[in-house]
Coordinates of C-alpha atoms in Angstrom, one line a residue:
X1181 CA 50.8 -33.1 -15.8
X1182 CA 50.0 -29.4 -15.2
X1183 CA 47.4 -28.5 -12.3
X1184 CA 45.5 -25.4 -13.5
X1185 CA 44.4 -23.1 -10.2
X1186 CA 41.4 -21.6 -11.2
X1187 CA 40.3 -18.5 -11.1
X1188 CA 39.3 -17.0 -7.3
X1189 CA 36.6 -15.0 -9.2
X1190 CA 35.2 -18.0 -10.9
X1191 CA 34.9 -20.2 -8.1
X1192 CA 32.8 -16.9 -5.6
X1193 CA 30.6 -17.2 -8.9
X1194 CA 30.0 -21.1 -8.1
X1195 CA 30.0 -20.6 -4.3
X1196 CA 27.0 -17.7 -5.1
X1197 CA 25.2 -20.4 -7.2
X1198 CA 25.5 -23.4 -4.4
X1199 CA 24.4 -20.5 -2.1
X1200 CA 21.4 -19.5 -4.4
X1201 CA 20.2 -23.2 -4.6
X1202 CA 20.4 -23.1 -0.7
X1203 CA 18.1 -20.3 -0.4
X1204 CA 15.7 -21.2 -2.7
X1205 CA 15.4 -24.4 -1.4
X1206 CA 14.9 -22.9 1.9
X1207 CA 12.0 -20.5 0.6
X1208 CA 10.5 -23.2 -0.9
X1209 CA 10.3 -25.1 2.2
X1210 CA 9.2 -22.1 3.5
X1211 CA 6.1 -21.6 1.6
X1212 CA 5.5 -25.1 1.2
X1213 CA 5.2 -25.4 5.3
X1214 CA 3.6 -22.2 5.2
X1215 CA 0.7 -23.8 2.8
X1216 CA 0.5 -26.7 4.7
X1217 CA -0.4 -24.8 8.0
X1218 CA -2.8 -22.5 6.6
X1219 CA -4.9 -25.1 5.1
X1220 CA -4.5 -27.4 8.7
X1221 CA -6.2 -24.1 10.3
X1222 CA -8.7 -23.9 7.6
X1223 CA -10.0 -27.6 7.7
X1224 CA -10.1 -27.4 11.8
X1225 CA -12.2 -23.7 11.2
X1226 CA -14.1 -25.5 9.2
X1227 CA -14.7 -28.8 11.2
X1228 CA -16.0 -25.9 14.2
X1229 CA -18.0 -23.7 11.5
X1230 CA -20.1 -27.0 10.8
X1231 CA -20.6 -28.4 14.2
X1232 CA -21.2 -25.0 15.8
X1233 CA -23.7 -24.1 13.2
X1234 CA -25.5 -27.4 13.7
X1235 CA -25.4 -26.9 17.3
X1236 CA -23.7 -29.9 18.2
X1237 CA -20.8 -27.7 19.8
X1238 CA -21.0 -25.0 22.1
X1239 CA -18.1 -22.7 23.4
X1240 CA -17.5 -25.3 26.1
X1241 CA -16.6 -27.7 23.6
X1242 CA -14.0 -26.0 22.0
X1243 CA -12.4 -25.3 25.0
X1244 CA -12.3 -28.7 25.7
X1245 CA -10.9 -29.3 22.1
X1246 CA -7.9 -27.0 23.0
X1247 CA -7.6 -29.2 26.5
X1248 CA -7.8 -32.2 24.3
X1249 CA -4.7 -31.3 21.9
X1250 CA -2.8 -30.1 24.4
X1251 CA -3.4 -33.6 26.5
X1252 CA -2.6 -35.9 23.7
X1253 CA 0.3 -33.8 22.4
X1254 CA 2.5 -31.6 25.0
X1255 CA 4.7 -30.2 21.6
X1256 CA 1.9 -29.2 19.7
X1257 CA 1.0 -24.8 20.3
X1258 CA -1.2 -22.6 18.8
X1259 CA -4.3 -24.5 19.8
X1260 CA -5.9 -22.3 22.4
X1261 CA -9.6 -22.2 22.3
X1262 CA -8.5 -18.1 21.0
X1263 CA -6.7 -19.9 18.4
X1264 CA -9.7 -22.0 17.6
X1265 CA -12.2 -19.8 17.4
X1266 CA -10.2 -17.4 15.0
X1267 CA -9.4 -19.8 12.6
X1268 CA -13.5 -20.3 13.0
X1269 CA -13.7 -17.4 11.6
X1270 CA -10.6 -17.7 8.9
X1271 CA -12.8 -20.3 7.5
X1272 CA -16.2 -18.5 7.4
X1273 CA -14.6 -14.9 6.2
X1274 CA -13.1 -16.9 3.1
X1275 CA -14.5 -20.0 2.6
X1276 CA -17.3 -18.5 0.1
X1277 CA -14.6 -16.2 -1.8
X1278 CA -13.2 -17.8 -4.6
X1279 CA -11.0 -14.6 -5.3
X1280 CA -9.5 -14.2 -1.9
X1281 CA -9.0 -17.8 -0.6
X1282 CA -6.2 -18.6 -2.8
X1283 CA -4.6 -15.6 -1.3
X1284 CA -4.7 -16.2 2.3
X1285 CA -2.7 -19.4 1.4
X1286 CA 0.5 -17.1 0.6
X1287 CA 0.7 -15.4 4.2
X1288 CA 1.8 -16.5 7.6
X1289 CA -1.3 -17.0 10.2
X1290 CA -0.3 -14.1 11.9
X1291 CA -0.6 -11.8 9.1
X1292 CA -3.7 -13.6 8.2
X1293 CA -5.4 -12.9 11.8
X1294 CA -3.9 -9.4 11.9
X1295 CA -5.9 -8.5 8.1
X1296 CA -9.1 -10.3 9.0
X1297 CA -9.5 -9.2 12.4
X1298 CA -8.8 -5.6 11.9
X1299 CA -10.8 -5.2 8.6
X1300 CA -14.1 -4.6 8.5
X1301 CA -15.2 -4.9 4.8
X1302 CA -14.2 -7.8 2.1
X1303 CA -12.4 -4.6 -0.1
X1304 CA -10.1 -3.8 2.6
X1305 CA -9.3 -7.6 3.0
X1306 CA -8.5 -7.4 -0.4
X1307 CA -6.8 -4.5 -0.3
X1308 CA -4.6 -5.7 2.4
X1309 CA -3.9 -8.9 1.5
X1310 CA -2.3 -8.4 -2.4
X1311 CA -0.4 -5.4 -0.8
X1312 CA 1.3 -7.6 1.7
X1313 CA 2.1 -10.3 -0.5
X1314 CA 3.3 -7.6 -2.9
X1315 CA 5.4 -6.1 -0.4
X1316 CA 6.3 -8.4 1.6
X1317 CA 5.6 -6.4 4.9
X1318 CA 7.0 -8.1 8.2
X1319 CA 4.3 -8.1 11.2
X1320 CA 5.1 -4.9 12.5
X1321 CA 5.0 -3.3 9.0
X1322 CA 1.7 -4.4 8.1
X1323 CA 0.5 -3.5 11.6
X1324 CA 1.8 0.4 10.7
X1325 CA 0.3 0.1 7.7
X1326 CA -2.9 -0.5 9.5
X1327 CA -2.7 1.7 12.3
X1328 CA -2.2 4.8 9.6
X1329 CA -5.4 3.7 8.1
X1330 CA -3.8 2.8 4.8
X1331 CA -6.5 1.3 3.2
X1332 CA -8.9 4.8 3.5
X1333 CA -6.2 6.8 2.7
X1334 CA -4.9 5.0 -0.9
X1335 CA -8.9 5.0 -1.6
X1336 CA -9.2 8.6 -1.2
X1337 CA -6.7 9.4 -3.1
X1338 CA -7.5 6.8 -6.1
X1339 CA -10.7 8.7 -5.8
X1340 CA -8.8 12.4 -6.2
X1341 CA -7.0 11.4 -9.2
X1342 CA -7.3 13.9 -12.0
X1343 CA -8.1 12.4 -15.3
X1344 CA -5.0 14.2 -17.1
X1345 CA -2.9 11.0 -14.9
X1346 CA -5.5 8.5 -15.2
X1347 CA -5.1 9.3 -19.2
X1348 CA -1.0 9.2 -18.9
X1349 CA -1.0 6.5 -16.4
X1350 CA -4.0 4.2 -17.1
X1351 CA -1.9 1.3 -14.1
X1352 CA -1.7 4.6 -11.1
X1353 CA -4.7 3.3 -9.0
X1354 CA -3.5 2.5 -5.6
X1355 CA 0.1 4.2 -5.9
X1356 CA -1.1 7.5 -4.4
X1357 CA -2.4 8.8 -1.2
X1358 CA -4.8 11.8 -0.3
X1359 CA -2.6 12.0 3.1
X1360 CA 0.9 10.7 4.1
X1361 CA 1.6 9.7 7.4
X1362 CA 4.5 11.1 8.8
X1363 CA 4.5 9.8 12.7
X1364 CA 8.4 8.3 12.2
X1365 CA 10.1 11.5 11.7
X1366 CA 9.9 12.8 15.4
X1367 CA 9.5 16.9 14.1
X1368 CA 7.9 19.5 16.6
X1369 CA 4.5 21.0 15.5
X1370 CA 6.4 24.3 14.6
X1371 CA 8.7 23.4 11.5
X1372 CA 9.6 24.7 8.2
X1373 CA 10.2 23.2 5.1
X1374 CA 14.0 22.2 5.6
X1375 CA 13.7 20.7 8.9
X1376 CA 10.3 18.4 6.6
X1377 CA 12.8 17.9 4.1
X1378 CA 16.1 17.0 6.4
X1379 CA 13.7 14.6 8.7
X1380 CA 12.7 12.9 5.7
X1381 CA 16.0 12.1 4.3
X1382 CA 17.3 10.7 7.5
X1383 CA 14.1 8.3 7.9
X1384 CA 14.1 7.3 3.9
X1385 CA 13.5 3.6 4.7
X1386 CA 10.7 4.6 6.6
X1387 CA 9.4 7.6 4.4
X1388 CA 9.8 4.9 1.4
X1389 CA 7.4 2.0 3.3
X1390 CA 5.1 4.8 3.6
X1391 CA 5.3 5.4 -0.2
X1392 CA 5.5 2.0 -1.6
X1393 CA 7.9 -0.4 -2.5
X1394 CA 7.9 0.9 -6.4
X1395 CA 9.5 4.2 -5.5
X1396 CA 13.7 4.6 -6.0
X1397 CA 14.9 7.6 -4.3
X1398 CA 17.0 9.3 -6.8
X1399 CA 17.9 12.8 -4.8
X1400 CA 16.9 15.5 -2.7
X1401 CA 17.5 19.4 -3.9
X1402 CA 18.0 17.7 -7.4
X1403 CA 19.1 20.5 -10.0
X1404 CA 17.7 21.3 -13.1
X1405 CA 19.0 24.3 -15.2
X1406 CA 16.9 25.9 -17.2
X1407 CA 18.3 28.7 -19.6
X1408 CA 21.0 30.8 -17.4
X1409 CA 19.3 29.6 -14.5
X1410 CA 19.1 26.7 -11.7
X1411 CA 16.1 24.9 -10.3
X1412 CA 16.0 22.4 -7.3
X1413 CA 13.4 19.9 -6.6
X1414 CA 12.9 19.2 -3.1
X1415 CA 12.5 15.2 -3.5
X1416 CA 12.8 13.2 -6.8
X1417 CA 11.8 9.5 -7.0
X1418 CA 11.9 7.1 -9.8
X1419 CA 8.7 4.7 -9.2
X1420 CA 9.1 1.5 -11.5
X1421 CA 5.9 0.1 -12.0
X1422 CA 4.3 3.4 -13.6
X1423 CA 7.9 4.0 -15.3
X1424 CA 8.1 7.4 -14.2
X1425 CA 9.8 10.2 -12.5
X1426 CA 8.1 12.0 -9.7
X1427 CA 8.6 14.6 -8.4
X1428 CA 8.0 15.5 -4.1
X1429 CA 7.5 19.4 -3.2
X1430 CA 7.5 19.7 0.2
X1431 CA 5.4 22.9 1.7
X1432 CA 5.2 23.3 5.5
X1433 CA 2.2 25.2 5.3
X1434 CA -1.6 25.1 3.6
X1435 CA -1.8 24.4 0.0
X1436 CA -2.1 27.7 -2.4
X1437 CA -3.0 27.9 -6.0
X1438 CA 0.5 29.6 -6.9
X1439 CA 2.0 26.9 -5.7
X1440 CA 0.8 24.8 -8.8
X1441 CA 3.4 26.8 -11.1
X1442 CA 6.3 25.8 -9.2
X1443 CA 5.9 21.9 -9.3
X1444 CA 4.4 22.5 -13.3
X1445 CA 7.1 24.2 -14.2
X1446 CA 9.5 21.6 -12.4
X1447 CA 7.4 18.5 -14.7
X1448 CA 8.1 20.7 -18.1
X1449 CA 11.4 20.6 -17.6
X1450 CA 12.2 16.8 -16.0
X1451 CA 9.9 15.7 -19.2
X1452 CA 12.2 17.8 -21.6
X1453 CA 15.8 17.3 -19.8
X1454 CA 15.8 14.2 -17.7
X1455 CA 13.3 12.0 -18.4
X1456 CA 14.5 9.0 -21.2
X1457 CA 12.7 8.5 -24.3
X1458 CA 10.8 5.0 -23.0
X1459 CA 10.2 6.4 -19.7
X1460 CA 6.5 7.7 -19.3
X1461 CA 5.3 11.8 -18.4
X1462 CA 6.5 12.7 -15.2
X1463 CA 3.9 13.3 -12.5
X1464 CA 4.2 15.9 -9.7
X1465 CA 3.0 15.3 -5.7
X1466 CA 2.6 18.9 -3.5
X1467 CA 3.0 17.8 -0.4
X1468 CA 1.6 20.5 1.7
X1469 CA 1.0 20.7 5.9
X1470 CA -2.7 21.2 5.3
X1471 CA -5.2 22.0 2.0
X1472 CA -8.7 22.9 1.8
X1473 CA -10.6 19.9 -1.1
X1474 CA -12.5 22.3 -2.4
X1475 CA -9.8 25.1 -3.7
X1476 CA -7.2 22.3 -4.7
X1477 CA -10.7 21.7 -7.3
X1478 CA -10.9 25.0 -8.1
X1479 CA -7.5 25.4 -8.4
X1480 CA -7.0 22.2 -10.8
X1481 CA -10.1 22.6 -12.7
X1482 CA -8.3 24.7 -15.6
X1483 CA -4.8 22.6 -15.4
X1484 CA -4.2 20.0 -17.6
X1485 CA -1.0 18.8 -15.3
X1486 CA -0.4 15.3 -13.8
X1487 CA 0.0 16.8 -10.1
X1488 CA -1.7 15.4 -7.1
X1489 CA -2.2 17.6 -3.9
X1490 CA -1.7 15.6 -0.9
X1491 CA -1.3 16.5 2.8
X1492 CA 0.7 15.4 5.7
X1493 CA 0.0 14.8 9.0
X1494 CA 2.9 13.9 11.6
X1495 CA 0.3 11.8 14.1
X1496 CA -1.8 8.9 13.6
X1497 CA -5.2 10.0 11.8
X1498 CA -8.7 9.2 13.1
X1499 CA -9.8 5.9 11.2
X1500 CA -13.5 7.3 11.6
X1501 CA -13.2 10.7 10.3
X1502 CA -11.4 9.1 7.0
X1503 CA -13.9 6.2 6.8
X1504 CA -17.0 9.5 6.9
X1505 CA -15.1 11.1 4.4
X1506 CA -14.9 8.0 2.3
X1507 CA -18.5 7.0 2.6
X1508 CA -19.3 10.7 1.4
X1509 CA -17.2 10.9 -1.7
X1510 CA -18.5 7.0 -2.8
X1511 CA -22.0 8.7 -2.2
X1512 CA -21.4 11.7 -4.3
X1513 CA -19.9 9.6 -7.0
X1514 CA -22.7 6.9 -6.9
X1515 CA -25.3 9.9 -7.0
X1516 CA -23.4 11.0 -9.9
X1517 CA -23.2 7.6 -11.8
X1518 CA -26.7 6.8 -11.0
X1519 CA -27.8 10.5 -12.6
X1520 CA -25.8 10.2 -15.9
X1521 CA -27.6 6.2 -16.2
X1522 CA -31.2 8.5 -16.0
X1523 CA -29.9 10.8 -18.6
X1524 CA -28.8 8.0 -21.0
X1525 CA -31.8 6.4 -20.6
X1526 CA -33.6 9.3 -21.5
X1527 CA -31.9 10.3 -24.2
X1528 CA -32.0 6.8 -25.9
X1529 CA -36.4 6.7 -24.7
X1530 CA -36.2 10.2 -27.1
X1531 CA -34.4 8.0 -30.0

């Protein structure tokens, strides 16, 4: 009888598998654990909610609840009166929000307490909470994310969005930002363009958590020859939700209107030369040190190109100054919606 030796590629392919089961079992323990906690710190939030409410408990009580736990169970942590009163207040954000409770359920506590704590409106819970469980940010991450005032930021820029991309990309909501954040790369107030560039490119990871998760870095000073002569784009990403090219130019000083040629002209030919026949248009970001709203409008006005002028900053912004500047462009566009509602009204009173 012949013993046949298998093959040593076969059998990696059926330790991968046994390894693959492992995993997913693991995750699945994972979540399932994970579930189980989230809904023991809801029922206990709720259990406080009620008796506070009623005014059978008072702050005393709770702390004598902690005492209590820790009394009849040495092993058991987490149950400060702190503790307690937060998940309080898990329980009475959410409880009432049949959109957003399901979603607390697929986060750890502690990126629970870190979104509910730190945001101050039920659309920036929201926000916060499908972007972390899309991303799957660590702690630390979503703190960043936080601390750069992401939220604000990915609003403004929605906001910004011309309607030559919101026509080509009806899905771009939420993929582009009015500022980048650019703390991580360390560079002294006084740089140029290559040093931007160079510092970039040696913090990718970083520069890509900033971005999004949807955006493949594809090359930096990436050639494109037109007739006789050669082009290079600064930065060019692939970003795989909008199935699309786009491309970074990088300017280390105040946005100028010339500087719309450039990245158009860079678009024309990725659409023409590079990009693949079920791939969508390419879409352009000028990334510029500094830019003044009202001539990027001007500027735009007459373009029909699916470019977005952002600006960098290499500190943390001030939360309040974006939060103003939010309030005022939501103003502005609720002025505007409620004005065109008189008009239609008018026009169909004249019917």
């Amino acid at each position: 009888m012949e013993f046949v030796v298998p093959n040593k590629m076969i059998i990696q392919a059926d330790f991968t598998e046994v390894v693959e089961y492992i995993h997913q079992a693991r995750q699945k323990a994972y979540t399932q654990i994970n579930t189980t906690l989230i809904e023991l710190y809801w029922n206990i939030g709720r259990i406080i909610s009620q008796k506070v409410k009623s005014s059978n408990w008072g702050k005393g009580v709770v702390s004598e609840l902690a005492s209590f736990i820790t009394q009849n169970d040495s092993t058991v942590k987490g149950f400060s009166d702190k503790n307690l009163w937060r998940m309080k207040q898990f329980y009475e954000i959410y409880h009432d929000d049949e959109k957003l409770s399901p979603l607390v359920r697929e986060l750890p506590w502690t990126h629970n307490t870190i979104i509910f704590s730190r945001s101050k409106t039920t659309e920036e819970r929201e926000f916060y909470l499908r972007l972390t469980i899309k991303e799957k940010y660590t702690k630390r991450e979503l703190e960043r994310q936080i601390d750069t005032s992401l939220y604000e930021r990915t609003i403004l820029g929605n906001q910004k969005l011309s309607a030559v991309l919101r026509e080509l990309h009806p899905m771009i909501d939420n993929t582009f930002k009015d500022s980048y954040v650019l703390e991580f790369l360390g560079l002294p107030t006084q740089h140029n363009e290559s040093h931007l560039q160079k510092a970039l490119i040696a913090n990718m990871k970083q520069f890509i958590l900033e971005l999004g998760g949807d955006f493949i870095f594809i090359g930096e000073e990436y050639r494109l020859q037109v007739g006789n002569s050669d082009f290079f784009i600064d930065l060019l990403f692939f970003h795989r939700g909008l199935s699309a090219l786009v491309a970074f130019e990088l300017k280390s000083e105040k946005f100028k209107p010339e500087h719309l040629g450039q990245i158009n002209f860079y678009l024309e030919a990725l659409d023409r030369d590079v990009k693949k026949q079920h791939e969508n248009p390419s879409i352009g970001v000028l990334l510029c040190r500094d830019k003044d709203d009202e001539v990027v409008e001007y500027a735009m006005s007459r373009h029909l190109s699916p470019t977005l002028v952002s600006h960098y900053t290499t500190m943390l912004p001030d939360k309040k100054i974006l939060q103003i500047k939010l309030h005022e462009i939501t103003e502005i566009l609720e002025s505007q919606n409620e004005q065109e509602f008189n008009n239609f009204r008018m026009e169909q009173n004249n019917v």
